[in-house]
Short mmCIF file of C-alpha atoms in Angstrom, two decimals:
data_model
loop_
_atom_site.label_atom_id
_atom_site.label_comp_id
_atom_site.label_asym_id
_atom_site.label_seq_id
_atom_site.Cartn_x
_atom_site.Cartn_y
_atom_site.Cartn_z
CA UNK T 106 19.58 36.70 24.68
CA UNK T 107 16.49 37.32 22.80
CA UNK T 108 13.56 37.96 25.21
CA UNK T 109 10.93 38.43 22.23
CA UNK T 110 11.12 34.50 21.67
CA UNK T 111 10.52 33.24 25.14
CA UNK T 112 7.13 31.88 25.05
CA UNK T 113 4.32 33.58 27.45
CA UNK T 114 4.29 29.99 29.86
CA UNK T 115 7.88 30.31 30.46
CA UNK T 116 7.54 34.42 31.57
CA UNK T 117 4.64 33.05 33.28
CA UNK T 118 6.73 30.42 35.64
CA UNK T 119 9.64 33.07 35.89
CA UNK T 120 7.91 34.75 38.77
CA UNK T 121 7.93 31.19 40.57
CA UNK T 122 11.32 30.92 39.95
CA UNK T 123 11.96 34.12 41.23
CA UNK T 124 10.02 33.51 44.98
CA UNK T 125 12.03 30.14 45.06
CA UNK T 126 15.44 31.64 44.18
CA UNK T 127 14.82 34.44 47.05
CA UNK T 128 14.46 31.64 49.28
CA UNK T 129 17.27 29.43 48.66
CA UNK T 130 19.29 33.07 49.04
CA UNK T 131 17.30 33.94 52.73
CA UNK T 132 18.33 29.82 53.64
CA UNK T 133 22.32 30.84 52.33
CA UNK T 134 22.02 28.41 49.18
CA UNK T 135 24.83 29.21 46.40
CA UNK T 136 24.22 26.93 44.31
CA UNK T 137 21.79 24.46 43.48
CA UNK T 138 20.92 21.15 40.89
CA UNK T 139 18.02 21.49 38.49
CA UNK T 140 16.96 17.72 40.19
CA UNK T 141 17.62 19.66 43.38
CA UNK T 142 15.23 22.74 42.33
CA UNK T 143 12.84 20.17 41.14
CA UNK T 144 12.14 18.80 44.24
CA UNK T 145 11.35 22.17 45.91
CA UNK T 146 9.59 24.11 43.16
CA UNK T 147 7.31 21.01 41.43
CA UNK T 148 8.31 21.63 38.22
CA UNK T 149 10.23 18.85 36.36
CA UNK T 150 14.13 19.00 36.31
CA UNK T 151 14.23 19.04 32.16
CA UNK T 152 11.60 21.85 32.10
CA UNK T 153 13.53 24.17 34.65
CA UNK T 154 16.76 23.20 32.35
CA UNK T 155 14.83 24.29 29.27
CA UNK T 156 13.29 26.83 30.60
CA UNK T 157 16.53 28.19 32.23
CA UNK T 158 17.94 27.89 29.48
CA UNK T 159 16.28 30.51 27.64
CA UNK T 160 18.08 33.15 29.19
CA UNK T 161 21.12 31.94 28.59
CA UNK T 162 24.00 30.09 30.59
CA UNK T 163 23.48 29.85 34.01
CA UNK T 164 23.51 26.35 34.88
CA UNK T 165 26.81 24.61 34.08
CA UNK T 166 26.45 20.33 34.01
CA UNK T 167 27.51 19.03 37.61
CA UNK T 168 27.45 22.49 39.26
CA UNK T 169 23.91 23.24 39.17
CA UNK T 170 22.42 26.46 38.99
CA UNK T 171 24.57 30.38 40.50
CA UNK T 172 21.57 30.79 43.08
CA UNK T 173 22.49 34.31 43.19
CA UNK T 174 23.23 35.27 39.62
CA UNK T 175 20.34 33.03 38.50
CA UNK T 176 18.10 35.40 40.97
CA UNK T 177 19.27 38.82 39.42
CA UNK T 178 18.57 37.84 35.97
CA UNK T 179 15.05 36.91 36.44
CA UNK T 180 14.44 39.57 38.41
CA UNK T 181 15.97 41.99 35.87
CA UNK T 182 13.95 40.24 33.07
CA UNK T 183 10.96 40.51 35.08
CA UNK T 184 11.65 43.97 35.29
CA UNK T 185 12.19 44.17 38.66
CA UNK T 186 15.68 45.82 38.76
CA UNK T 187 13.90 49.60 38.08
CA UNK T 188 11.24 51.27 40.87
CA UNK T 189 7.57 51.49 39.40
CA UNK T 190 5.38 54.68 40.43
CA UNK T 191 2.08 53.43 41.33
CA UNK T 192 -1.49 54.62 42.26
CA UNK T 193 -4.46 52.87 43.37
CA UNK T 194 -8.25 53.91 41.74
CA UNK T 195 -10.99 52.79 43.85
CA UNK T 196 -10.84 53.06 47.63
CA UNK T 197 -13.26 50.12 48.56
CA UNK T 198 -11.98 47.07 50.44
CA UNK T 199 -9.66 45.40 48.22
CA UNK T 200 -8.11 49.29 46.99
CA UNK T 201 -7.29 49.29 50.88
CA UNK T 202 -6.28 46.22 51.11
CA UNK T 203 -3.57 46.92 48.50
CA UNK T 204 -2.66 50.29 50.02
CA UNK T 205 -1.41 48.82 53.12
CA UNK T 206 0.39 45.58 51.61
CA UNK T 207 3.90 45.77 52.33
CA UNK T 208 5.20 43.56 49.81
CA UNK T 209 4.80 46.14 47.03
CA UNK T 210 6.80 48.73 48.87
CA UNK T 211 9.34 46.25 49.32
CA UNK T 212 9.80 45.28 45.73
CA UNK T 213 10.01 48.71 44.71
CA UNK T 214 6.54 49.61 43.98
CA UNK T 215 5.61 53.49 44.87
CA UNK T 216 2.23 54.34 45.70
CA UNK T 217 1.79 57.66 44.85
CA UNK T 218 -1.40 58.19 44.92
CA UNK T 219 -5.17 56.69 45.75
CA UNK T 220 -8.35 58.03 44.24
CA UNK T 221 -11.99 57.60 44.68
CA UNK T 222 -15.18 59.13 43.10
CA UNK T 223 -17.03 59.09 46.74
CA UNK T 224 -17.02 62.76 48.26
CA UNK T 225 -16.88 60.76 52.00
CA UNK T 226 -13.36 58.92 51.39
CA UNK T 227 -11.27 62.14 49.46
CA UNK T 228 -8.88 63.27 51.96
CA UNK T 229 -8.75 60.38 53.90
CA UNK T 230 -5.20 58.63 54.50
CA UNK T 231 -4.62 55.07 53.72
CA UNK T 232 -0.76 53.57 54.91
CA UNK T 233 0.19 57.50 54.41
CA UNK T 234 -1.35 57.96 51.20
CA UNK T 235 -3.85 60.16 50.75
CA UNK T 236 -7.16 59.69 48.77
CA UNK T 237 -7.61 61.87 46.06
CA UNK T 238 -10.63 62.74 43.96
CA UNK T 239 -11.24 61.23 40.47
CA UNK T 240 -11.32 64.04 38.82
CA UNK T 241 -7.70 64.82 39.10
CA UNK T 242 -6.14 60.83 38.27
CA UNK T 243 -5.77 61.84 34.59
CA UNK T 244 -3.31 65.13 35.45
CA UNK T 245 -1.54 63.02 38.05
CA UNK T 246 -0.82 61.01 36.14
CA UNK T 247 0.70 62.99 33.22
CA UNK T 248 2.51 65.13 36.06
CA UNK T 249 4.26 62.12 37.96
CA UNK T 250 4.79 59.32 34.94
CA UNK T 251 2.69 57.44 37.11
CA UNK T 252 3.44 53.37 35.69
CA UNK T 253 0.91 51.24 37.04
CA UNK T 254 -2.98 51.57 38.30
CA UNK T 255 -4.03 48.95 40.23
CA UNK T 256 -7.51 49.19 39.04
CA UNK T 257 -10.29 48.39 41.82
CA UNK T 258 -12.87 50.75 40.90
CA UNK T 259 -16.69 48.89 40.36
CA UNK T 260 -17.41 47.12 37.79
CA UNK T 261 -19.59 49.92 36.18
CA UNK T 262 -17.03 52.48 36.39
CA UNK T 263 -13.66 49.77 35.24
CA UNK T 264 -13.71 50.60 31.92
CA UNK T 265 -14.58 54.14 31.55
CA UNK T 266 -11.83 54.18 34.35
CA UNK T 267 -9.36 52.41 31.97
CA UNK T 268 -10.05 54.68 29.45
CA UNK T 269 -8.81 57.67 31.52
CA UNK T 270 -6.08 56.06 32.34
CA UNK T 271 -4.60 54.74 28.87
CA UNK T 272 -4.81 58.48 27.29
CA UNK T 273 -3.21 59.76 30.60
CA UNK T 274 -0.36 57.61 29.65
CA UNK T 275 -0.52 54.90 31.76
CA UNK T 276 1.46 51.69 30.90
CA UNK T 277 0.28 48.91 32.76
CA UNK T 278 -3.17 48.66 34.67
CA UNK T 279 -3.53 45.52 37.27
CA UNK T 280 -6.88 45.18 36.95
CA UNK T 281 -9.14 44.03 40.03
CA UNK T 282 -12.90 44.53 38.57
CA UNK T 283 -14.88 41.96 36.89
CA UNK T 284 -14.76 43.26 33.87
CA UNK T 285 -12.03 42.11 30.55
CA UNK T 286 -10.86 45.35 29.60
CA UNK T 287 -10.34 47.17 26.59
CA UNK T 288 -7.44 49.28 26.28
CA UNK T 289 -5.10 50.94 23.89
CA UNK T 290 -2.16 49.59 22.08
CA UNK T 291 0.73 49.05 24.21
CA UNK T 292 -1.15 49.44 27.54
CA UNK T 293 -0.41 46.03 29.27
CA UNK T 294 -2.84 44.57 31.73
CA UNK T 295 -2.51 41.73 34.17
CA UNK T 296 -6.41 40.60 35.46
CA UNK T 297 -6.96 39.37 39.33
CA UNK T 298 -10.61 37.80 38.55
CA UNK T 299 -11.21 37.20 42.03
CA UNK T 300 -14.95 35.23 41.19
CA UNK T 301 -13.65 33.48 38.05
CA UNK T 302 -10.92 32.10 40.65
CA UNK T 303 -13.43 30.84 43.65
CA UNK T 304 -15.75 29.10 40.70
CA UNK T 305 -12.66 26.98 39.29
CA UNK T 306 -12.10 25.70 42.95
CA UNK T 307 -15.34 24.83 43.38
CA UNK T 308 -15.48 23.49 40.17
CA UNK T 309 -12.72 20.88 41.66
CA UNK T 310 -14.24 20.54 44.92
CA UNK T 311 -17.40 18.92 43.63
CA UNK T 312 -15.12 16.70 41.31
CA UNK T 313 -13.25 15.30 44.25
CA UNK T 314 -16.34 14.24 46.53
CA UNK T 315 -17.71 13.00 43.27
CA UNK X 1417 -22.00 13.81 30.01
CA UNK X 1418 -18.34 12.89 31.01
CA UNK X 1419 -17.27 15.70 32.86
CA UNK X 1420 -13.66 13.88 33.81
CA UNK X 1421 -12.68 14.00 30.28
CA UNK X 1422 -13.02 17.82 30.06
CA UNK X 1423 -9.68 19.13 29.82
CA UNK X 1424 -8.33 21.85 32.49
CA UNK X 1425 -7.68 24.52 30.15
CA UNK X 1426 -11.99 24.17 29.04
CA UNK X 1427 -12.54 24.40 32.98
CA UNK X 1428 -10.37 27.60 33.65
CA UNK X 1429 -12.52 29.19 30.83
CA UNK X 1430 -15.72 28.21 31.84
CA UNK X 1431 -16.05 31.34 34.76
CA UNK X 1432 -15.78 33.35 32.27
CA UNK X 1433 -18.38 32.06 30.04
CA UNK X 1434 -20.70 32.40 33.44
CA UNK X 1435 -19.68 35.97 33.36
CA UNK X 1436 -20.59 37.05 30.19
CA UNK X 1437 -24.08 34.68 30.22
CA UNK X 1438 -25.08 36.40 33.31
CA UNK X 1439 -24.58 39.85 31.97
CA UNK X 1440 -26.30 38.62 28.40
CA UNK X 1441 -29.36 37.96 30.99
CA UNK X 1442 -29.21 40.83 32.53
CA UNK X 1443 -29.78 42.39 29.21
CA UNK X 1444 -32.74 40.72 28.07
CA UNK X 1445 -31.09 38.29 25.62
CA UNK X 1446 -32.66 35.32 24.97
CA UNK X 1447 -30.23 33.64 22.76
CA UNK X 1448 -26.98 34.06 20.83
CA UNK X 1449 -24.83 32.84 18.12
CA UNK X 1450 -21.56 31.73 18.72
CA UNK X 1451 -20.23 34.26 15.86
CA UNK X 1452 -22.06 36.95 18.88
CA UNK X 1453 -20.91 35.54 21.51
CA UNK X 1454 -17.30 35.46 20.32
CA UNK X 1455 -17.28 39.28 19.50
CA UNK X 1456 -18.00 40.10 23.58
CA UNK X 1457 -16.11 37.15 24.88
CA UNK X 1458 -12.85 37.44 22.88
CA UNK X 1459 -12.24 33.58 22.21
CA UNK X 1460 -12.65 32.43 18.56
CA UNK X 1461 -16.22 31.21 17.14
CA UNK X 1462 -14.82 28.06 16.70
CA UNK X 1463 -13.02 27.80 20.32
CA UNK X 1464 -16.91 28.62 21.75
CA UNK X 1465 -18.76 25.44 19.80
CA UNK X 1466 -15.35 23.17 20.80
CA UNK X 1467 -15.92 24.54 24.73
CA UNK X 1468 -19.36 23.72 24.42
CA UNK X 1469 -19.95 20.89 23.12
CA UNK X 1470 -18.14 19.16 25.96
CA UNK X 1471 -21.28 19.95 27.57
CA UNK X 1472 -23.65 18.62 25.27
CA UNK X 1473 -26.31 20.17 23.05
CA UNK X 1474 -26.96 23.97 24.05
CA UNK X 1475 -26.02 25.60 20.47
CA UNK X 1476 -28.83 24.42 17.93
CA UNK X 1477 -27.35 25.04 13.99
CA UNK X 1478 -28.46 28.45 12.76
CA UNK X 1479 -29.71 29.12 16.55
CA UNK X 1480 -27.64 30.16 18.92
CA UNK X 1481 -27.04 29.34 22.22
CA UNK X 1482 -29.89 29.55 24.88
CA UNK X 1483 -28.57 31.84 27.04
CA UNK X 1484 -30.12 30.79 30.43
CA UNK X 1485 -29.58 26.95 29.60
CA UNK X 1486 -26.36 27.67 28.48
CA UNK X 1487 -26.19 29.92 31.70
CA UNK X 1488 -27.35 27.00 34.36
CA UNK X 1489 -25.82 24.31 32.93
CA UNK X 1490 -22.55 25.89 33.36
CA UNK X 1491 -23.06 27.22 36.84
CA UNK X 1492 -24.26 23.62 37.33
CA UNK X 1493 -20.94 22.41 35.83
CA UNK X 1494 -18.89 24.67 38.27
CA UNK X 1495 -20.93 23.48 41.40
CA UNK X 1496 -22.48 26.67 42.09
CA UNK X 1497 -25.96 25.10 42.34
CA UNK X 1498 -25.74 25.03 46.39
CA UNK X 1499 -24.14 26.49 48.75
CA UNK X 1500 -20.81 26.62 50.09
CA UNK X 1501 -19.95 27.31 53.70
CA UNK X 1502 -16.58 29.42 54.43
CA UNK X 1503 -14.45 30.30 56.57
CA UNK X 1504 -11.45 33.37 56.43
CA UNK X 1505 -8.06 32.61 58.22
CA UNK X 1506 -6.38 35.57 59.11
CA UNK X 1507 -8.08 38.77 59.28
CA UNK X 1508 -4.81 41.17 57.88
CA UNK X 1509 -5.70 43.33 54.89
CA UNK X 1510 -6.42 40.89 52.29
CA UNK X 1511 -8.87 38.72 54.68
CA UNK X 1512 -10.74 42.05 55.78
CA UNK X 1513 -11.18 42.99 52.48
CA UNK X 1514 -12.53 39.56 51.38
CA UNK X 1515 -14.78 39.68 54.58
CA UNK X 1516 -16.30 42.28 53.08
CA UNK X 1517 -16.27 41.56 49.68
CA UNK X 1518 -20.59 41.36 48.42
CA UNK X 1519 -19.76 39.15 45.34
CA UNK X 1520 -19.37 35.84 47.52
CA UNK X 1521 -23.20 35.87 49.44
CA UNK X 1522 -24.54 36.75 46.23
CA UNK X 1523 -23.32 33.39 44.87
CA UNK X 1524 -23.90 31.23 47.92
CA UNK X 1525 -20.97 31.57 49.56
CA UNK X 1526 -21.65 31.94 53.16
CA UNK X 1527 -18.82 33.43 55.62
CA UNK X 1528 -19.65 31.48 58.78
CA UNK X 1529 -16.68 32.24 60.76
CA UNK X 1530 -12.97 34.19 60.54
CA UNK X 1531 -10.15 33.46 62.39
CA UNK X 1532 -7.38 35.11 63.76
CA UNK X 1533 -4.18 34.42 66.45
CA UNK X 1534 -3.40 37.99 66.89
CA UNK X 1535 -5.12 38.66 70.34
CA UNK X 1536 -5.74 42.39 69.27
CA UNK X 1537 -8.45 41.26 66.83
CA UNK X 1538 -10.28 38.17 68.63
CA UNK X 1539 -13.86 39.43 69.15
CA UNK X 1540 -13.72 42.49 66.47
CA UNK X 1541 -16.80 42.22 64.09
CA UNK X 1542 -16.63 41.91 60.89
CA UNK X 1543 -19.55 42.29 58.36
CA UNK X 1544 -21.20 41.14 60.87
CA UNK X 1545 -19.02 37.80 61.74
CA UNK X 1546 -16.84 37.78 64.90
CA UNK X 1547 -13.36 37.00 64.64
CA UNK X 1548 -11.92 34.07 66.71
CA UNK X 1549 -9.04 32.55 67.96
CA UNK X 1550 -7.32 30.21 66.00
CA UNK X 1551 -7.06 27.52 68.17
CA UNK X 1552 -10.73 26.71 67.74
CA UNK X 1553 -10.35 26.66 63.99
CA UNK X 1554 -9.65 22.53 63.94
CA UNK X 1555 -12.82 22.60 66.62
CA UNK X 1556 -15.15 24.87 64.22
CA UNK X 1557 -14.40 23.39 60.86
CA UNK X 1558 -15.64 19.75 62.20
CA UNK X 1559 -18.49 21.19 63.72
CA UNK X 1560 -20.02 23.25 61.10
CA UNK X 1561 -19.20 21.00 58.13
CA UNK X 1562 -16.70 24.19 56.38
CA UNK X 1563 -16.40 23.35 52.59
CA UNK X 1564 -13.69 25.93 52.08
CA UNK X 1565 -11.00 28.73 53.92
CA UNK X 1566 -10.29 31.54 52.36
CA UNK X 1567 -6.31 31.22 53.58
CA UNK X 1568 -4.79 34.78 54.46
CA UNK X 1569 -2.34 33.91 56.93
CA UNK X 1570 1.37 35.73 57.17
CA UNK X 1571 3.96 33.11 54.55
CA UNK X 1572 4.99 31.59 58.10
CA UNK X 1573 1.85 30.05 58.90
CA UNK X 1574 0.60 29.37 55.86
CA UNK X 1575 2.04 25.71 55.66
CA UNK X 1576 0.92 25.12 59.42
CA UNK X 1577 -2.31 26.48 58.99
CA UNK X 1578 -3.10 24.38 56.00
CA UNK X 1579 -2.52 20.87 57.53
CA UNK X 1580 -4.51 22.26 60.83
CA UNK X 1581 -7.17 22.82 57.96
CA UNK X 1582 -7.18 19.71 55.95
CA UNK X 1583 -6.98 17.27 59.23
CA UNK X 1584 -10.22 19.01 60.36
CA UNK X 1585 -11.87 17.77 56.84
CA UNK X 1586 -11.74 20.68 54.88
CA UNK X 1587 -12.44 20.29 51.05
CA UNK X 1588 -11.17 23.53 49.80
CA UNK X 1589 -8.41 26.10 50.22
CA UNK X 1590 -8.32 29.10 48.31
CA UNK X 1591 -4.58 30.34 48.99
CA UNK X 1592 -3.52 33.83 49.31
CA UNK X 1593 -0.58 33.36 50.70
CA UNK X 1594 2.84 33.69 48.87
CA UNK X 1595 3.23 29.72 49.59
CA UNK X 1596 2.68 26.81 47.40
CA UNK X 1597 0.88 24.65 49.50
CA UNK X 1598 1.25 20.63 50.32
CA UNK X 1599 -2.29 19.09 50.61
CA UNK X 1600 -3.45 16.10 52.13
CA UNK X 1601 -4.95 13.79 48.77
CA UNK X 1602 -8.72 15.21 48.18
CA UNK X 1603 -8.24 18.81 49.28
CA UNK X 1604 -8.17 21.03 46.22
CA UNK X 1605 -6.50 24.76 46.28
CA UNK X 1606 -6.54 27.59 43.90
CA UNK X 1607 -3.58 30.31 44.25
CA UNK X 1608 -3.93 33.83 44.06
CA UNK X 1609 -0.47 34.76 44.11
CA UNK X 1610 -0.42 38.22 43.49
CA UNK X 1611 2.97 39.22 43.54
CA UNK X 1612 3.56 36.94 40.73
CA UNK X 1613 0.97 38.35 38.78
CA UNK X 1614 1.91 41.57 39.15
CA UNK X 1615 5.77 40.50 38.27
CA UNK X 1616 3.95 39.40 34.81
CA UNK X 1617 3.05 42.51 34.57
CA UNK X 1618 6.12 44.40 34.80
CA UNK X 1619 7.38 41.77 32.16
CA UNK X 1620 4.83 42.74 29.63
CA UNK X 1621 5.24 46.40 30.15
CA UNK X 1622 9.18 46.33 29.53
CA UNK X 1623 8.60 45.09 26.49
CA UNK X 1624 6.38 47.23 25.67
CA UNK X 1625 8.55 50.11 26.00
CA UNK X 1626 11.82 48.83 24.61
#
């Protein structure tokens, strides 16, 4: 298996997969048909064989796909087969929002820690966390090999934020502000562009009553 | 113009564009080259004058772009020259936090109404709108016209919630839920699936470190 030459729309579609998979498991499917898989996930039955495919054999002709097996090794090449330590920077309303999803917690993502640059929030406690003042993110970080910031500062502060973060050590920020981000070499970042999202939809709205 | 023929991939980039116009504004600048442009956008020169010229003449050889033209034509483009009335369903974490969230009034947007079917939260205030019970959601949406529902529900209702939505005539969903949703013909949606997203993430950043 060589992960470096799967192409960034097939990682992209894994995490589909993945939800999918979970559910055939929850509904006691073993095994299921690409056609079959088709039919319930929208994407064609020759791309799921192709892209299936890229991780080697897991669908065997007539037999359909090892629900089960399938499952673990996307979720292992997803990454999701490890626990991430995470912390949240920015207390506002989507910061909270995230603090008291369950999902994360759930898939193995531990909030450590919340911060916040406004004197009124510090030592208040979000879902059991408790916010902490800017000033000390950068040594939490380096003391707890903290993984992931969910990054959901203001826009003004985002990237002087980011910057803290990469020389702490971070590895991966999921970044929630407005803002594209510049950021060391081999600090990954995912972007939830929460505006740049409603404007594509409306975008399609007005084409449809067109 | 022929917007139809503009492909999807031009559209999803577009918000972006609006972005980075807006903040050129904000600035003082009057006009810009694509060469500039590129530099602060991160897509090639080249990718800029093929993106733009689907929209007609707003880069003049050895000129630039006009940066407010440019600007309003484009927010034209994505329909955000009115305004769209909205409505949250589900007021859990994520719908709070949108309730809250200053971006959307700013760009016409108007929350006129969140709903709810947890008895515990009919009649709490919101930013200043009043949560109600779900069952008048089908009632409301008529009434007042709603373009769009911001969709927050738990992954049960999700499905449920969306037909009660586009039977009542709405145009619009924009889909937090963890649920791909089946839409009556002429109602677009836009995911935000963030636990996908954030599975992308924790793709990229094991490759990173291996």
């Amino acid at each position: 298996m060589n992960e470096k030459m799967i192409s960034v729309a097939v990682i992209r579609r894994l995490p589909k997969y993945h939800r999918y998979l979970s559910e055939l498991m929850d509904e006691g499917v073993d095994r299921i048909s690409s056609s079959n898989l088709s039919k319930i996930i929208g994407f064609s039955a020759s791309q799921i064989r192709q892209d299936l495919n890229n991780f080697g054999g897991f669908g065997q002709q007539g037999y359909g796909y090892n629900v089960k097996a399938l499952h673990t090794e996307i979720a292992n090449i997803l990454g999701l087969n490890r626990h991430y330590k995470t912390v949240i920077v920015g207390a506002g309303n989507i910061g909270k929002a995230l603090a008291k999803y369950s999902s994360f917690k759930r898939f193995n993502f531990d909030l450590m820690g919340i911060f916040d640059n406004d004197s009124k929030k510090i030592g208040n406690v979000i879902n059991g966390v408790e916010v902490m003042e800017d000033d000390l993110l950068s040594d939490y970080i380096k003391k707890h090999n903290i993984d992931i910031a969910f990054l959901c500062t203001n826009k003004t502060s985002a990237q002087k934020t980011a910057d803290i973060l990469c020389d702490s050590g971070i590895k991966g920020i999921w970044n929630f502000t407005p803002v594209d981000l510049d950021l060391k070499e081999g600090v990954v970042a995912e972007n939830i562009h929460l505006i740049e999202n409603l404007f594509t939809l409306t975008y399609f709205l007005n084409q449809e009553s067109k």
